XYZ file of C-alpha atoms in Angstrom:
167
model
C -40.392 86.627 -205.534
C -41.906 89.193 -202.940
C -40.029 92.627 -202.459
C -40.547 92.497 -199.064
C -38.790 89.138 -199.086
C -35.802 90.576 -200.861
C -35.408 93.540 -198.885
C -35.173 91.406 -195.713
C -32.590 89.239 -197.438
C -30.615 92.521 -197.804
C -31.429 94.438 -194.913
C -28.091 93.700 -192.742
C -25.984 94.672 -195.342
C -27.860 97.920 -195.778
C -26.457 99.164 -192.176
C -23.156 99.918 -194.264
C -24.751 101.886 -196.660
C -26.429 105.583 -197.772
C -29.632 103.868 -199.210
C -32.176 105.928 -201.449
C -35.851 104.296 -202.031
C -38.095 105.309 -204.766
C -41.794 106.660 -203.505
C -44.823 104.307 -202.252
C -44.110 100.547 -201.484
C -40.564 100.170 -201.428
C -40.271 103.146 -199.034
C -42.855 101.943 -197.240
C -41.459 97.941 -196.968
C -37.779 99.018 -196.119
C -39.500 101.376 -193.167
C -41.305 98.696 -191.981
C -38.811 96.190 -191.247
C -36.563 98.461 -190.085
C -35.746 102.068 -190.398
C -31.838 103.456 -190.200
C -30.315 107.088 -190.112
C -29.118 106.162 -193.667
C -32.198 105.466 -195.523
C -33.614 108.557 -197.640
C -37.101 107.548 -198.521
C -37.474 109.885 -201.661
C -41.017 111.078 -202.085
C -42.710 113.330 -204.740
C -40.000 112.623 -207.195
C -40.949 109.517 -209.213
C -38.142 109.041 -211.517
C -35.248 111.031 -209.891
C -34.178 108.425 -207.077
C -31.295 106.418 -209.497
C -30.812 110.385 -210.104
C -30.344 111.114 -206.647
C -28.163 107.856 -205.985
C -25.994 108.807 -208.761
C -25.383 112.435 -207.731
C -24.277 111.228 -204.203
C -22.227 108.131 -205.659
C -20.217 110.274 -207.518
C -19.838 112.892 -204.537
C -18.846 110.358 -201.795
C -16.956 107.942 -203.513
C -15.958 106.370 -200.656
C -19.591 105.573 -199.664
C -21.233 103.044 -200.160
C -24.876 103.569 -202.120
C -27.653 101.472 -202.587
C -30.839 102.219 -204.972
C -33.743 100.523 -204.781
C -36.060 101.392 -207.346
C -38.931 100.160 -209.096
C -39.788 99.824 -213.126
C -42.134 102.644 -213.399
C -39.929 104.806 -211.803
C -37.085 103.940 -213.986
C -38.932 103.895 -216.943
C -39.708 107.681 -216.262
C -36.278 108.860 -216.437
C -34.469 106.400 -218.528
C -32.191 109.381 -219.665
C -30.784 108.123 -216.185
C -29.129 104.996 -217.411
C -27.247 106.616 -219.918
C -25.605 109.054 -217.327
C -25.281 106.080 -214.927
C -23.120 104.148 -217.711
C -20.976 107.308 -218.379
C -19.687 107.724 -215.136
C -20.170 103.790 -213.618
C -19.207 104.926 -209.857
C -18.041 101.441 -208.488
C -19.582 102.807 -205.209
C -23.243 102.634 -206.367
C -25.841 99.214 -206.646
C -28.853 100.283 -208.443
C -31.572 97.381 -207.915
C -34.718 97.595 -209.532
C -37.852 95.774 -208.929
C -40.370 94.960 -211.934
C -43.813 94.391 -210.967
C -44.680 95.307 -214.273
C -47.239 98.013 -212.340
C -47.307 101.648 -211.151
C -48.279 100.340 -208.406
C -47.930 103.734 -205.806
C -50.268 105.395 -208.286
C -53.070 103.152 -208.482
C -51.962 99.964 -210.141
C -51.768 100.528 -213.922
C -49.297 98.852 -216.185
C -46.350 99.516 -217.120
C -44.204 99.106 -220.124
C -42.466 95.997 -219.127
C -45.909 94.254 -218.262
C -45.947 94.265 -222.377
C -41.930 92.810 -223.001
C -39.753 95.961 -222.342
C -36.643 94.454 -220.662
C -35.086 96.964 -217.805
C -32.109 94.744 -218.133
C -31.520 94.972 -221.500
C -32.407 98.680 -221.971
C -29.533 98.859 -218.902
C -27.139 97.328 -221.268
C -27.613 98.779 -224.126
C -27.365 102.386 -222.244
C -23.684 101.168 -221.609
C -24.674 100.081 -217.614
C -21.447 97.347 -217.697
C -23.574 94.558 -215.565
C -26.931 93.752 -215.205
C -29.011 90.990 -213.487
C -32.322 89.533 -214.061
C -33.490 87.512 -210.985
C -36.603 85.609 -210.084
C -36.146 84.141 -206.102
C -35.082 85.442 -203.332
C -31.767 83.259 -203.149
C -30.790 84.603 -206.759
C -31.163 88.427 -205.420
C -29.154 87.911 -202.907
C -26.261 86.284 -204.684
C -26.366 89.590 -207.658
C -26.618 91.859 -204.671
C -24.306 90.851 -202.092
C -21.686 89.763 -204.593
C -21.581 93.736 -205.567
C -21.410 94.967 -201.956
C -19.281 92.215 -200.496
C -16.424 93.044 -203.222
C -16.877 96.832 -203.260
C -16.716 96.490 -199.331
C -13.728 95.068 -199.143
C -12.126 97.412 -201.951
C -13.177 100.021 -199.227
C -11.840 97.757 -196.194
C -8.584 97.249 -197.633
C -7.900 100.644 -198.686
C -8.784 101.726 -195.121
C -6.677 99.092 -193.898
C -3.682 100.254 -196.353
C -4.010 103.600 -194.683
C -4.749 102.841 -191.261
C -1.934 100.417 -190.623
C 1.178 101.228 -193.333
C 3.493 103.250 -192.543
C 3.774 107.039 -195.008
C 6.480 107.070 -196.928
């Protein structure tokens, strides 16, 4: 599967989102097929944009968060899982894409180009669901399954609000 081709499969459901991007390609992909107010293309931080996710998950819980990362940059701050799996915002899809390469830094493998398993290391840090996917049509059926239920948690508790009369 192509990135680019998974981002596109995404991109409308983004619009509802605050979306953070790791450094380099992903960044550069997303901008290219079509930059919002809500993306935050994180550069000079390798490692921290799960980090960053996480820290505004937690303080917005009513927004909705999306980040896309990549396997080197998780692999630097795998720390990251564990913190993710303590607090397990509902509000917050963390996708990572394995091209087994640092590929913003010139190319060179990384761990999981030799078996390490970013799924399984999610798991085992507590992360309640993970998904390994190979085409396009699989990503979008882990990813929109996420958003399309938290979504409506969010629509029908504005909906609750909006309409109902207080008591």
């Amino acid at each position: 599967m192509q990135r680019v081709a998974a981002i596109q499969a995404i991109h409308p459901e983004l619009e509802r989102s605050v979306v953070v991007t790791i450094m380099g390609a992903v960044a550069a992909e997303l901008q290219s097929i079509g930059h919002r107010p809500n993306f935050f293309y994180l550069q000079h931080a390798m490692g921290l944009a799960s980090s960053v996710g996480l820290g505004i998950a937690l303080s917005r819980p009513k927004l909705p968060v999306v980040v896309l990362d990549g396997d080197g940059s998780l692999l630097m701050n795998l720390g990251g899982l564990t913190t993710l799996a303590r607090y397990r915002p509902r509000n917050l899809v963390h996708v990572v894409f394995d091209n087994e390469s640092l590929l913003s830094v010139g190319g060179f493998p990384t761990a999981t180009s030799t078996g390490s398993d970013l799924a399984a290391i999610a798991h085992g840090a507590g992360v309640p669901r993970t998904a390994t996917v190979r085409t396009v049509a699989e990503f979008r059926a882990a990813y929109v399954t996420d958003l399309t239920l938290l979504e409506n948690r969010f629509q029908f508790a504005r909906h609750l609000k909006e309409r109902l009369p207080k008591e």
